[in-house]
PDB file of N, CA and C in Angstrom:
ATOM      1  N   MET A   1       1.135  -8.178  26.351  1.00 67.00           N
ATOM      2  CA  MET A   1       1.163  -8.138  24.904  1.00 67.00           C
ATOM      3  C   MET A   1       1.249  -6.686  24.452  1.00 67.00           C
ATOM      4  N   SER A   2       2.144  -6.414  23.515  1.00 71.00           N
ATOM      5  CA  SER A   2       2.310  -5.038  23.054  1.00 71.00           C
ATOM      6  C   SER A   2       1.241  -4.680  22.022  1.00 71.00           C
ATOM      7  N   LYS A   3       0.987  -3.392  21.950  1.00 71.00           N
ATOM      8  CA  LYS A   3      -0.016  -2.878  21.015  1.00 71.00           C
ATOM      9  C   LYS A   3       0.533  -2.959  19.586  1.00 71.00           C
ATOM     10  N   PRO A   4      -0.278  -3.442  18.628  1.00 77.00           N
ATOM     11  CA  PRO A   4       0.184  -3.502  17.237  1.00 77.00           C
ATOM     12  C   PRO A   4       0.527  -2.108  16.706  1.00 77.00           C
ATOM     13  N   VAL A   5       1.547  -2.042  15.897  1.00 85.00           N
ATOM     14  CA  VAL A   5       1.979  -0.784  15.305  1.00 85.00           C
ATOM     15  C   VAL A   5       1.195  -0.558  14.016  1.00 85.00           C
ATOM     16  N   SER A   6       0.625   0.617  13.881  1.00 92.00           N
ATOM     17  CA  SER A   6      -0.066   0.974  12.643  1.00 92.00           C
ATOM     18  C   SER A   6       0.857   1.861  11.812  1.00 92.00           C
ATOM     19  N   ARG A   7       0.856   1.603  10.542  1.00 95.00           N
ATOM     20  CA  ARG A   7       1.661   2.401   9.617  1.00 95.00           C
ATOM     21  C   ARG A   7       0.766   3.221   8.671  1.00 95.00           C
ATOM     22  N   LEU A   8      -0.507   3.326   9.021  1.00 95.00           N
ATOM     23  CA  LEU A   8      -1.454   3.999   8.128  1.00 95.00           C
ATOM     24  C   LEU A   8      -1.161   5.480   7.928  1.00 95.00           C
ATOM     25  N   ASP A   9      -0.350   6.069   8.788  1.00 95.00           N
ATOM     26  CA  ASP A   9      -0.002   7.478   8.598  1.00 95.00           C
ATOM     27  C   ASP A   9       0.849   7.677   7.338  1.00 95.00           C
ATOM     28  N   ARG A  10       1.349   6.594   6.757  1.00 96.00           N
ATOM     29  CA  ARG A  10       2.121   6.654   5.517  1.00 96.00           C
ATOM     30  C   ARG A  10       1.217   6.701   4.282  1.00 96.00           C
ATOM     31  N   ILE A  11      -0.069   6.436   4.483  1.00 96.00           N
ATOM     32  CA  ILE A  11      -1.034   6.455   3.379  1.00 96.00           C
ATOM     33  C   ILE A  11      -1.706   7.821   3.365  1.00 96.00           C
ATOM     34  N   THR A  12      -1.647   8.481   2.213  1.00 95.00           N
ATOM     35  CA  THR A  12      -2.233   9.813   2.108  1.00 95.00           C
ATOM     36  C   THR A  12      -3.227   9.864   0.957  1.00 95.00           C
ATOM     37  N   VAL A  13      -4.193  10.749   1.097  1.00 95.00           N
ATOM     38  CA  VAL A  13      -5.178  10.981   0.042  1.00 95.00           C
ATOM     39  C   VAL A  13      -5.226  12.478  -0.192  1.00 95.00           C
ATOM     40  N   ASN A  14      -4.929  12.849  -1.422  1.00 95.00           N
ATOM     41  CA  ASN A  14      -4.927  14.256  -1.813  1.00 95.00           C
ATOM     42  C   ASN A  14      -5.605  14.334  -3.181  1.00 95.00           C
ATOM     43  N   PRO A  15      -6.673  15.107  -3.290  1.00 94.00           N
ATOM     44  CA  PRO A  15      -7.399  15.161  -4.568  1.00 94.00           C
ATOM     45  C   PRO A  15      -6.545  15.616  -5.748  1.00 94.00           C
ATOM     46  N   THR A  16      -5.432  16.284  -5.499  1.00 95.00           N
ATOM     47  CA  THR A  16      -4.586  16.764  -6.593  1.00 95.00           C
ATOM     48  C   THR A  16      -3.485  15.774  -6.970  1.00 95.00           C
ATOM     49  N   ILE A  17      -3.390  14.658  -6.259  1.00 95.00           N
ATOM     50  CA  ILE A  17      -2.380  13.640  -6.554  1.00 95.00           C
ATOM     51  C   ILE A  17      -3.093  12.336  -6.907  1.00 95.00           C
ATOM     52  N   CYS A  18      -2.834  11.837  -8.094  1.00 95.00           N
ATOM     53  CA  CYS A  18      -3.415  10.565  -8.573  1.00 95.00           C
ATOM     54  C   CYS A  18      -4.932  10.543  -8.438  1.00 95.00           C
ATOM     55  N   HIS A  19      -5.558  11.673  -8.720  1.00 95.00           N
ATOM     56  CA  HIS A  19      -7.024  11.799  -8.713  1.00 95.00           C
ATOM     57  C   HIS A  19      -7.642  11.383  -7.373  1.00 95.00           C
ATOM     58  N   GLY A  20      -6.907  11.595  -6.292  1.00 94.00           N
ATOM     59  CA  GLY A  20      -7.445  11.299  -4.965  1.00 94.00           C
ATOM     60  C   GLY A  20      -7.317   9.854  -4.529  1.00 94.00           C
ATOM     61  N   SER A  21      -6.657   9.030  -5.323  1.00 95.00           N
ATOM     62  CA  SER A  21      -6.425   7.649  -4.903  1.00 95.00           C
ATOM     63  C   SER A  21      -5.453   7.634  -3.734  1.00 95.00           C
ATOM     64  N   PRO A  22      -5.573   6.661  -2.836  1.00 96.00           N
ATOM     65  CA  PRO A  22      -4.614   6.549  -1.733  1.00 96.00           C
ATOM     66  C   PRO A  22      -3.201   6.326  -2.280  1.00 96.00           C
ATOM     67  N   THR A  23      -2.267   7.119  -1.793  1.00 97.00           N
ATOM     68  CA  THR A  23      -0.876   7.027  -2.237  1.00 97.00           C
ATOM     69  C   THR A  23       0.052   6.809  -1.042  1.00 97.00           C
ATOM     70  N   ILE A  24       1.283   6.501  -1.357  1.00 97.00           N
ATOM     71  CA  ILE A  24       2.306   6.320  -0.336  1.00 97.00           C
ATOM     72  C   ILE A  24       2.974   7.667  -0.068  1.00 97.00           C
ATOM     73  N   ARG A  25       2.815   8.168   1.142  1.00 97.00           N
ATOM     74  CA  ARG A  25       3.459   9.395   1.615  1.00 97.00           C
ATOM     75  C   ARG A  25       3.378  10.563   0.635  1.00 97.00           C
ATOM     76  N   GLY A  26       2.241  10.701  -0.040  1.00 94.00           N
ATOM     77  CA  GLY A  26       2.050  11.837  -0.931  1.00 94.00           C
ATOM     78  C   GLY A  26       2.796  11.749  -2.243  1.00 94.00           C
ATOM     79  N   MET A  27       3.468  10.633  -2.483  1.00 96.00           N
ATOM     80  CA  MET A  27       4.165  10.446  -3.752  1.00 96.00           C
ATOM     81  C   MET A  27       3.140  10.046  -4.813  1.00 96.00           C
ATOM     82  N   ARG A  28       3.547  10.061  -6.035  1.00 95.00           N
ATOM     83  CA  ARG A  28       2.667   9.635  -7.123  1.00 95.00           C
ATOM     84  C   ARG A  28       2.773   8.124  -7.323  1.00 95.00           C
ATOM     85  N   LEU A  29       2.751   7.408  -6.230  1.00 97.00           N
ATOM     86  CA  LEU A  29       2.759   5.952  -6.246  1.00 97.00           C
ATOM     87  C   LEU A  29       1.571   5.491  -5.410  1.00 97.00           C
ATOM     88  N   ARG A  30       0.586   4.936  -6.101  1.00 97.00           N
ATOM     89  CA  ARG A  30      -0.655   4.554  -5.429  1.00 97.00           C
ATOM     90  C   ARG A  30      -0.475   3.280  -4.607  1.00 97.00           C
ATOM     91  N   VAL A  31      -1.281   3.162  -3.575  1.00 97.00           N
ATOM     92  CA  VAL A  31      -1.320   1.935  -2.777  1.00 97.00           C
ATOM     93  C   VAL A  31      -1.618   0.766  -3.708  1.00 97.00           C
ATOM     94  N   GLN A  32      -2.537   0.956  -4.628  1.00 96.00           N
ATOM     95  CA  GLN A  32      -2.900  -0.089  -5.586  1.00 96.00           C
ATOM     96  C   GLN A  32      -1.683  -0.561  -6.381  1.00 96.00           C
ATOM     97  N   ASP A  33      -0.815   0.365  -6.774  1.00 97.00           N
ATOM     98  CA  ASP A  33       0.385  -0.006  -7.530  1.00 97.00           C
ATOM     99  C   ASP A  33       1.292  -0.911  -6.702  1.00 97.00           C
ATOM    100  N   VAL A  34       1.485  -0.556  -5.449  1.00 98.00           N
ATOM    101  CA  VAL A  34       2.332  -1.355  -4.560  1.00 98.00           C
ATOM    102  C   VAL A  34       1.724  -2.746  -4.371  1.00 98.00           C
ATOM    103  N   LEU A  35       0.422  -2.801  -4.168  1.00 97.00           N
ATOM    104  CA  LEU A  35      -0.239  -4.096  -3.988  1.00 97.00           C
ATOM    105  C   LEU A  35      -0.136  -4.954  -5.242  1.00 97.00           C
ATOM    106  N   GLU A  36      -0.239  -4.339  -6.399  1.00 97.00           N
ATOM    107  CA  GLU A  36      -0.105  -5.093  -7.649  1.00 97.00           C
ATOM    108  C   GLU A  36       1.308  -5.636  -7.820  1.00 97.00           C
ATOM    109  N   LEU A  37       2.305  -4.873  -7.417  1.00 98.00           N
ATOM    110  CA  LEU A  37       3.682  -5.371  -7.467  1.00 98.00           C
ATOM    111  C   LEU A  37       3.847  -6.587  -6.558  1.00 98.00           C
ATOM    112  N   LEU A  38       3.311  -6.491  -5.356  1.00 97.00           N
ATOM    113  CA  LEU A  38       3.389  -7.618  -4.424  1.00 97.00           C
ATOM    114  C   LEU A  38       2.626  -8.826  -4.963  1.00 97.00           C
ATOM    115  N   ALA A  39       1.445  -8.586  -5.527  1.00 97.00           N
ATOM    116  CA  ALA A  39       0.633  -9.683  -6.062  1.00 97.00           C
ATOM    117  C   ALA A  39       1.292 -10.346  -7.268  1.00 97.00           C
ATOM    118  N   SER A  40       2.133  -9.605  -7.966  1.00 98.00           N
ATOM    119  CA  SER A  40       2.812 -10.171  -9.133  1.00 98.00           C
ATOM    120  C   SER A  40       3.924 -11.138  -8.729  1.00 98.00           C
ATOM    121  N   GLY A  41       4.233 -11.151  -7.446  1.00 98.00           N
ATOM    122  CA  GLY A  41       5.270 -12.057  -6.963  1.00 98.00           C
ATOM    123  C   GLY A  41       6.590 -11.387  -6.645  1.00 98.00           C
ATOM    124  N   MET A  42       6.663 -10.075  -6.843  1.00 98.00           N
ATOM    125  CA  MET A  42       7.904  -9.380  -6.507  1.00 98.00           C
ATOM    126  C   MET A  42       8.127  -9.431  -5.000  1.00 98.00           C
ATOM    127  N   SER A  43       9.371  -9.582  -4.607  1.00 98.00           N
ATOM    128  CA  SER A  43       9.701  -9.580  -3.184  1.00 98.00           C
ATOM    129  C   SER A  43       9.832  -8.142  -2.698  1.00 98.00           C
ATOM    130  N   TYR A  44       9.824  -7.992  -1.383  1.00 98.00           N
ATOM    131  CA  TYR A  44      10.036  -6.657  -0.806  1.00 98.00           C
ATOM    132  C   TYR A  44      11.332  -6.068  -1.346  1.00 98.00           C
ATOM    133  N   ASP A  45      12.397  -6.876  -1.321  1.00 98.00           N
ATOM    134  CA  ASP A  45      13.704  -6.375  -1.752  1.00 98.00           C
ATOM    135  C   ASP A  45      13.698  -5.936  -3.218  1.00 98.00           C
ATOM    136  N   GLU A  46      13.010  -6.689  -4.080  1.00 98.00           N
ATOM    137  CA  GLU A  46      12.941  -6.315  -5.495  1.00 98.00           C
ATOM    138  C   GLU A  46      12.209  -4.985  -5.665  1.00 98.00           C
ATOM    139  N   ILE A  47      11.123  -4.815  -4.959  1.00 98.00           N
ATOM    140  CA  ILE A  47      10.359  -3.568  -5.051  1.00 98.00           C
ATOM    141  C   ILE A  47      11.183  -2.400  -4.524  1.00 98.00           C
ATOM    142  N   LEU A  48      11.825  -2.598  -3.390  1.00 98.00           N
ATOM    143  CA  LEU A  48      12.620  -1.523  -2.793  1.00 98.00           C
ATOM    144  C   LEU A  48      13.817  -1.162  -3.659  1.00 98.00           C
ATOM    145  N   THR A  49      14.334  -2.116  -4.405  1.00 98.00           N
ATOM    146  CA  THR A  49      15.437  -1.837  -5.332  1.00 98.00           C
ATOM    147  C   THR A  49      14.941  -1.037  -6.523  1.00 98.00           C
ATOM    148  N   ASP A  50      13.769  -1.414  -7.049  1.00 98.00           N
ATOM    149  CA  ASP A  50      13.215  -0.721  -8.220  1.00 98.00           C
ATOM    150  C   ASP A  50      12.669   0.667  -7.889  1.00 98.00           C
ATOM    151  N   TYR A  51      12.197   0.846  -6.672  1.00 97.00           N
ATOM    152  CA  TYR A  51      11.600   2.117  -6.228  1.00 97.00           C
ATOM    153  C   TYR A  51      12.360   2.597  -4.996  1.00 97.00           C
ATOM    154  N   ASP A  52      13.493   3.231  -5.229  1.00 95.00           N
ATOM    155  CA  ASP A  52      14.379   3.584  -4.116  1.00 95.00           C
ATOM    156  C   ASP A  52      13.799   4.611  -3.156  1.00 95.00           C
ATOM    157  N   GLU A  53      12.704   5.279  -3.557  1.00 97.00           N
ATOM    158  CA  GLU A  53      12.061   6.232  -2.646  1.00 97.00           C
ATOM    159  C   GLU A  53      11.172   5.524  -1.619  1.00 97.00           C
ATOM    160  N   LEU A  54      10.870   4.244  -1.862  1.00 98.00           N
ATOM    161  CA  LEU A  54      10.045   3.484  -0.930  1.00 98.00           C
ATOM    162  C   LEU A  54      10.864   2.920   0.219  1.00 98.00           C
ATOM    163  N   GLU A  55      10.180   2.720   1.319  1.00 98.00           N
ATOM    164  CA  GLU A  55      10.774   2.087   2.498  1.00 98.00           C
ATOM    165  C   GLU A  55       9.944   0.859   2.840  1.00 98.00           C
ATOM    166  N   ARG A  56      10.533  -0.063   3.565  1.00 98.00           N
ATOM    167  CA  ARG A  56       9.839  -1.299   3.937  1.00 98.00           C
ATOM    168  C   ARG A  56       8.505  -1.001   4.624  1.00 98.00           C
ATOM    169  N   ASP A  57       8.482  -0.004   5.491  1.00 97.00           N
ATOM    170  CA  ASP A  57       7.243   0.347   6.186  1.00 97.00           C
ATOM    171  C   ASP A  57       6.157   0.838   5.226  1.00 97.00           C
ATOM    172  N   ASP A  58       6.545   1.372   4.068  1.00 98.00           N
ATOM    173  CA  ASP A  58       5.559   1.772   3.069  1.00 98.00           C
ATOM    174  C   ASP A  58       4.832   0.536   2.519  1.00 98.00           C
ATOM    175  N   LEU A  59       5.572  -0.529   2.278  1.00 98.00           N
ATOM    176  CA  LEU A  59       4.972  -1.769   1.788  1.00 98.00           C
ATOM    177  C   LEU A  59       4.027  -2.348   2.826  1.00 98.00           C
ATOM    178  N   LEU A  60       4.458  -2.338   4.075  1.00 97.00           N
ATOM    179  CA  LEU A  60       3.613  -2.846   5.151  1.00 97.00           C
ATOM    180  C   LEU A  60       2.369  -1.977   5.336  1.00 97.00           C
ATOM    181  N   ALA A  61       2.509  -0.679   5.127  1.00 97.00           N
ATOM    182  CA  ALA A  61       1.359   0.225   5.223  1.00 97.00           C
ATOM    183  C   ALA A  61       0.341  -0.091   4.132  1.00 97.00           C
ATOM    184  N   ALA A  62       0.811  -0.367   2.924  1.00 97.00           N
ATOM    185  CA  ALA A  62      -0.093  -0.711   1.829  1.00 97.00           C
ATOM    186  C   ALA A  62      -0.856  -1.992   2.140  1.00 97.00           C
ATOM    187  N   ILE A  63      -0.166  -2.970   2.697  1.00 96.00           N
ATOM    188  CA  ILE A  63      -0.827  -4.228   3.067  1.00 96.00           C
ATOM    189  C   ILE A  63      -1.839  -3.996   4.177  1.00 96.00           C
ATOM    190  N   GLU A  64      -1.468  -3.199   5.164  1.00 94.00           N
ATOM    191  CA  GLU A  64      -2.397  -2.897   6.261  1.00 94.00           C
ATOM    192  C   GLU A  64      -3.636  -2.186   5.726  1.00 94.00           C
ATOM    193  N   TYR A  65      -3.434  -1.224   4.836  1.00 94.00           N
ATOM    194  CA  TYR A  65      -4.558  -0.497   4.245  1.00 94.00           C
ATOM    195  C   TYR A  65      -5.478  -1.462   3.496  1.00 94.00           C
ATOM    196  N   ALA A  66      -4.906  -2.349   2.721  1.00 94.00           N
ATOM    197  CA  ALA A  66      -5.703  -3.310   1.959  1.00 94.00           C
ATOM    198  C   ALA A  66      -6.467  -4.249   2.884  1.00 94.00           C
ATOM    199  N   ALA A  67      -5.847  -4.656   3.970  1.00 91.00           N
ATOM    200  CA  ALA A  67      -6.518  -5.544   4.920  1.00 91.00           C
ATOM    201  C   ALA A  67      -7.731  -4.851   5.529  1.00 91.00           C
ATOM    202  N   LEU A  68      -7.578  -3.602   5.892  1.00 89.00           N
ATOM    203  CA  LEU A  68      -8.703  -2.857   6.460  1.00 89.00           C
ATOM    204  C   LEU A  68      -9.773  -2.600   5.416  1.00 89.00           C
ATOM    205  N   ASP A  69      -9.356  -2.273   4.201  1.00 81.00           N
ATOM    206  CA  ASP A  69     -10.306  -2.005   3.127  1.00 81.00           C
ATOM    207  C   ASP A  69     -11.094  -3.259   2.763  1.00 81.00           C
ATOM    208  N   SER A  70     -10.434  -4.395   2.747  1.00 75.00           N
ATOM    209  CA  SER A  70     -11.117  -5.633   2.350  1.00 75.00           C
ATOM    210  C   SER A  70     -12.102  -6.106   3.402  1.00 75.00           C
ATOM    211  N   SER A  71     -11.908  -5.722   4.650  1.00 66.00           N
ATOM    212  CA  SER A  71     -12.818  -6.158   5.688  1.00 66.00           C
ATOM    213  C   SER A  71     -14.183  -5.455   5.593  1.00 66.00           C
ATOM    214  N   ALA A  72     -14.244  -4.385   4.826  1.00 56.00           N
ATOM    215  CA  ALA A  72     -15.500  -3.645   4.685  1.00 56.00           C
ATOM    216  C   ALA A  72     -16.323  -4.145   3.501  1.00 56.00           C
ATOM    217  N   ARG A  73     -15.774  -5.060   2.739  1.00 55.00           N
ATOM    218  CA  ARG A  73     -16.458  -5.552   1.550  1.00 55.00           C
ATOM    219  C   ARG A  73     -17.067  -6.934   1.785  1.00 55.00           C
ATOM    220  N   VAL A  74     -18.129  -7.163   1.108  1.00 52.00           N
ATOM    221  CA  VAL A  74     -18.773  -8.478   1.143  1.00 52.00           C
ATOM    222  C   VAL A  74     -18.566  -9.118  -0.218  1.00 52.00           C
ATOM    223  N   LEU A  75     -17.946 -10.267  -0.217  1.00 50.00           N
ATOM    224  CA  LEU A  75     -17.715 -10.985  -1.467  1.00 50.00           C
ATOM    225  C   LEU A  75     -18.839 -11.975  -1.715  1.00 50.00           C
ATOM    226  N   ARG A  76     -19.235 -12.056  -2.936  1.00 54.00           N
ATOM    227  CA  ARG A  76     -20.278 -12.998  -3.312  1.00 54.00           C
ATOM    228  C   ARG A  76     -19.611 -14.190  -3.984  1.00 54.00           C
ATOM    229  N   VAL A  77     -19.803 -15.356  -3.421  1.00 55.00           N
ATOM    230  CA  VAL A  77     -19.206 -16.564  -3.978  1.00 55.00           C
ATOM    231  C   VAL A  77     -20.214 -17.201  -4.917  1.00 55.00           C
ATOM    232  N   VAL A  78     -19.765 -17.448  -6.130  1.00 55.00           N
ATOM    233  CA  VAL A  78     -20.631 -18.074  -7.115  1.00 55.00           C
ATOM    234  C   VAL A  78     -20.139 -19.501  -7.325  1.00 55.00           C
ATOM    235  N   ALA A  79     -21.037 -20.436  -7.143  1.00 51.00           N
ATOM    236  CA  ALA A  79     -20.657 -21.853  -7.295  1.00 51.00           C
ATOM    237  C   ALA A  79     -20.853 -22.333  -8.706  1.00 51.00           C
TER     238      ALA A  79
END
C-alpha cells in the first residue's frame, strides 16, 4: 500500500496576510473561503474557473486541512 500524499505544504499562515488565517499558498484566499465555496455546492471545476490562480491540489489541501482541524474538536450533540 502506498503512503498517502499530503498537500498541507500548500497551506500557509502568515500574520501579515489575512490576519494570520490559514491561506492557500500565501495568497489572500483563506482556507475557510475555499471550504465555504465547496460547501455551497460549487464543483471543483466551477471554483477553478472562477479562481484561475487555484489548482486542484489547493482544493484538496483545504479539505485535508479541515479534516485534520475537525479531528481536534469535540462536538456537543444537543437532543
